Coordinates of C-alpha atoms in Angstrom, one line a residue:
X19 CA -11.5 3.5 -22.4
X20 CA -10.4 0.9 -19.9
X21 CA -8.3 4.0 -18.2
X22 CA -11.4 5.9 -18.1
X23 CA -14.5 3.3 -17.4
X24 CA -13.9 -0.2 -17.4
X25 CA -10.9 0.1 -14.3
X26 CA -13.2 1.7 -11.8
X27 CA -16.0 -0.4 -12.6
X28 CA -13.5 -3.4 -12.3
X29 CA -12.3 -2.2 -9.1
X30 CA -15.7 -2.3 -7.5
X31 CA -16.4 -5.3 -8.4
X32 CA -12.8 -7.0 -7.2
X33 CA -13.6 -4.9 -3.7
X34 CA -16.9 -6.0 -3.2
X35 CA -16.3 -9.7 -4.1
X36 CA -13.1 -9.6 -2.2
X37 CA -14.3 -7.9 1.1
X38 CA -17.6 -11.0 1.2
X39 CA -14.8 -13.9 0.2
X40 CA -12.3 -12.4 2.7
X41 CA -14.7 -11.6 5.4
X42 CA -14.1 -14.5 8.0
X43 CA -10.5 -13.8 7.6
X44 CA -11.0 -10.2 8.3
X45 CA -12.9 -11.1 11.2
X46 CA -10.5 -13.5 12.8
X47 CA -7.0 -11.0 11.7
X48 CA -9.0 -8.3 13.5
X49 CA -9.6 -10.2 16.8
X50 CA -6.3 -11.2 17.2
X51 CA -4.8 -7.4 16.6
X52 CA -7.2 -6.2 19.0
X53 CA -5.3 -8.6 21.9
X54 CA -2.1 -7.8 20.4
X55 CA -2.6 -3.9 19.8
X56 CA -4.5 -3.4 23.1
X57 CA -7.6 -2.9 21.3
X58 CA -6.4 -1.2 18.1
X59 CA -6.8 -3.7 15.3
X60 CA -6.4 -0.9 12.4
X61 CA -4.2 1.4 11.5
X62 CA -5.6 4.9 10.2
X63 CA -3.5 7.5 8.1
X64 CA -4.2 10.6 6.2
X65 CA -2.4 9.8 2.4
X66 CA -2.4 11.5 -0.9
X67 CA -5.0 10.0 -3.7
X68 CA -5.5 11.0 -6.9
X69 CA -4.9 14.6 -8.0
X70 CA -3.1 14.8 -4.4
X71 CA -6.7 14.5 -2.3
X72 CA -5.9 14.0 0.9
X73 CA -8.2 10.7 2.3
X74 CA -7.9 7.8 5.1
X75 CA -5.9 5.0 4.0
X76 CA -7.5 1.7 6.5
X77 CA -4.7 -1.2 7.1
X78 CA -4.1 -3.6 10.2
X79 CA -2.4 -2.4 12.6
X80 CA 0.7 -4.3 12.6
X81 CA 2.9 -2.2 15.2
X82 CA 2.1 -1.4 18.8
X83 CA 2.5 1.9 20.0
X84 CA 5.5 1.5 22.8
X85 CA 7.3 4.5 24.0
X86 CA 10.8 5.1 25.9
X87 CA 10.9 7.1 28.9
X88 CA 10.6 10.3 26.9
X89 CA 7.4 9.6 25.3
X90 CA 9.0 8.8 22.4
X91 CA 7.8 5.7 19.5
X92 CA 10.0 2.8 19.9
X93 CA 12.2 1.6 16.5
X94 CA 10.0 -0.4 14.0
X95 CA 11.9 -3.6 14.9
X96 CA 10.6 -3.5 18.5
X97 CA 7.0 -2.2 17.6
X98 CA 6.4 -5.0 15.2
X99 CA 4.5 -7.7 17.2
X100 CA 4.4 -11.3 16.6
X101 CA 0.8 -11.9 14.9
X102 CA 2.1 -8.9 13.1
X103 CA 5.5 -9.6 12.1
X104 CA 3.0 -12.8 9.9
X105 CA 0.6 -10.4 8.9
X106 CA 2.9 -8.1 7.2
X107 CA 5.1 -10.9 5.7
X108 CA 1.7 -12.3 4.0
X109 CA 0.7 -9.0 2.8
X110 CA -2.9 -9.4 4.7
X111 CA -2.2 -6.4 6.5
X112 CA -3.3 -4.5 3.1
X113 CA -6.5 -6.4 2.4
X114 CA -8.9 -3.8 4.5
X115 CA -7.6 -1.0 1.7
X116 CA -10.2 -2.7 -0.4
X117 CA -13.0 -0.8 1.7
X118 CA -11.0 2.3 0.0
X119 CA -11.5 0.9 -3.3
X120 CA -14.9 0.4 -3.1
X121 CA -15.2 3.5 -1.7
X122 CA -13.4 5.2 -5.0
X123 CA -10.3 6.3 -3.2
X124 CA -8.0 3.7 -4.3
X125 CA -7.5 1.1 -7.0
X126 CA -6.5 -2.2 -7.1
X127 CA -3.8 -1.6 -9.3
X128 CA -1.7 1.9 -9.3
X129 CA 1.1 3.9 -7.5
X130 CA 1.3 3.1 -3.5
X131 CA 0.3 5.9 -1.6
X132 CA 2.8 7.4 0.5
X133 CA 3.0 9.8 3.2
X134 CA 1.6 13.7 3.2
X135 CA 4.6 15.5 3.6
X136 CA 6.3 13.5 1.2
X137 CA 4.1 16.2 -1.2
X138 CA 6.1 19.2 -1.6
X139 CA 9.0 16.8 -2.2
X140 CA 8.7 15.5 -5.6
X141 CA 9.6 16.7 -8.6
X142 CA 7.5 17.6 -11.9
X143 CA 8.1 13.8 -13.5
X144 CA 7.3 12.4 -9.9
X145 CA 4.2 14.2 -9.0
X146 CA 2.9 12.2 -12.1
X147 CA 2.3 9.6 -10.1
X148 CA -0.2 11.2 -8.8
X149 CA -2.8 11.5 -12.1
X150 CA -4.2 8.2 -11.3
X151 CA -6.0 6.7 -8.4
X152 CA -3.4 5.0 -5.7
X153 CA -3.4 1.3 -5.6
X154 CA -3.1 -1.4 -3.3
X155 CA -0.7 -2.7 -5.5
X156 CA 1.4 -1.8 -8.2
X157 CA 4.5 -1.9 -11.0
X158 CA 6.8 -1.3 -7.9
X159 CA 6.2 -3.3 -5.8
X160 CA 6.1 -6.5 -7.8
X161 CA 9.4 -5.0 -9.2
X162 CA 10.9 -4.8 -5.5
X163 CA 8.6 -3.4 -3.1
X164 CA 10.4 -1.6 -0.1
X165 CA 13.5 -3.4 -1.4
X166 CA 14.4 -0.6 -4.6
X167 CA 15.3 2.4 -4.1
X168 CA 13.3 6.4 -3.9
X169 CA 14.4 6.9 -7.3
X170 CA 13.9 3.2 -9.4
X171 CA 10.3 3.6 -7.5
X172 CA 8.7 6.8 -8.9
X173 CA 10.3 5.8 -12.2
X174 CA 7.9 2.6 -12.1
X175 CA 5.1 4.5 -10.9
X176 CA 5.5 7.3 -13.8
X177 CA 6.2 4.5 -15.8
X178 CA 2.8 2.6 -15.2
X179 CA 0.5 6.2 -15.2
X180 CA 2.0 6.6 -18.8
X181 CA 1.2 3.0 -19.7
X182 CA -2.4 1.7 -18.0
X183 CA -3.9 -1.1 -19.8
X184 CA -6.0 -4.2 -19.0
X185 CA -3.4 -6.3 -19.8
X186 CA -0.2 -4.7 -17.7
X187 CA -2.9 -4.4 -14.8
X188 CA -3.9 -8.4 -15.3
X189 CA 0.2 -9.3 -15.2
X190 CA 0.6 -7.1 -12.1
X191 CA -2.0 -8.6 -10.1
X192 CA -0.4 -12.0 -10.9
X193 CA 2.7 -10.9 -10.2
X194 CA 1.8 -9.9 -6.9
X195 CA 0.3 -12.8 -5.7
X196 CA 3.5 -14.9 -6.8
X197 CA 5.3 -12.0 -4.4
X198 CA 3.2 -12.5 -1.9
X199 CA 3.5 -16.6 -2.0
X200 CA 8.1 -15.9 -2.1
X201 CA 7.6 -12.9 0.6
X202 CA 9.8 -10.8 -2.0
X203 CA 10.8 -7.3 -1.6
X204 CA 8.5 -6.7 1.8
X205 CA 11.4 -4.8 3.5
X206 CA 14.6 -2.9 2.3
X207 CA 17.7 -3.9 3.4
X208 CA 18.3 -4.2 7.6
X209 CA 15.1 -2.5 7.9
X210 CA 11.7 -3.7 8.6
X211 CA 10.2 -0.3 6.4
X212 CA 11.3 1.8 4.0
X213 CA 13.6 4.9 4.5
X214 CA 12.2 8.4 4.9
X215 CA 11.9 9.6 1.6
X216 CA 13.9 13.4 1.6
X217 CA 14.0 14.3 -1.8
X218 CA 15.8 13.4 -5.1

């Protein structure tokens, strides 16, 4: 039942009471990416929701888009700005996916979602992950975030999809904020992201 009813309808409710608590926050976060981004405080991406629907994931923009002389993106390490560099190490960067929540594309709770192509990548036990709404946050990360590898990753994500429940979703969302407060797990080793996923 809580699967099925009670976590959407708890969802909305977290969304819409965050987005009005969080709003002045928003407000200031926003202004200051718009200086350091040259006017683009958010960063837009087509990712994979539930059942594999393809929708527009919202997060601030913590990179700048510099290029070498052949037009290429910079590394990570040199993108990352300043006011940025904070914002990602706080997590804030992910508080505007909450207009995806409310919206019914995302969850609080669930599997991360990842990139498109990632798609025709996973396997039968991975694509699992996929049967329930993608969350903000989730049994990976607050058991390492970008910090574990591909593989101990989907096996938390399968691992939560088989075992939703009010109470693993009420420990995960304390957990998190106790991950947020020790800046645990926010990149993997010598790397401010996460490897390209190519397969397992």
């Amino acid at each position: 039942m809580y699967r099925f009813f009670f976590k959407r309808i708890a969802d909305f409710t977290i969304a819409l009471i965050g987005l009005l608590i969080l709003s002045p926050l928003l407000i200031i976060i926003t202004i200051a990416l718009y200086f350091a981004n040259n006017g683009k405080p958010f960063f837009l991406q087509s990712r994979p929701g539930k059942n594999g629907a393809i929708f527009r994931i919202i997060k601030f923009k913590t990179m700048n888009d510099k290029k070498d002389s052949d037009g290429n993106l910079l590394s990570d390490e040199i993108r990352l700005t300043k006011v940025g560099s904070f914002i990602r190490k706080t997590s804030i960067d992910e508080i505007p996916q909450l207009i995806n929540v409310l919206l019914g594309k995302m969850s609080v709770i669930g599997p991360r979602p990842l990139l498109t192509h990632y798609l025709p990548l996973y396997n039968e036990h991975q694509k699992q992950r996929h049967n329930v709404r993608p969350g903000i946050t989730g049994w990976a990360q607050v058991n390492g975030r970008n910090a574990i590898s591909w593989h101990d990753k989907f096996e938390f994500d399968v691992w939560y999809v088989e075992n939703i429940s009010l109470v693993l979703d009420v420990k995960i969302l304390f957990l998190t904020i106790k991950k947020v407060f020790l800046s645990e797990g926010i990149s993997a080793q010598d790397n401010v992201t996460m490897d390209e996923f190519k397969g397992i």
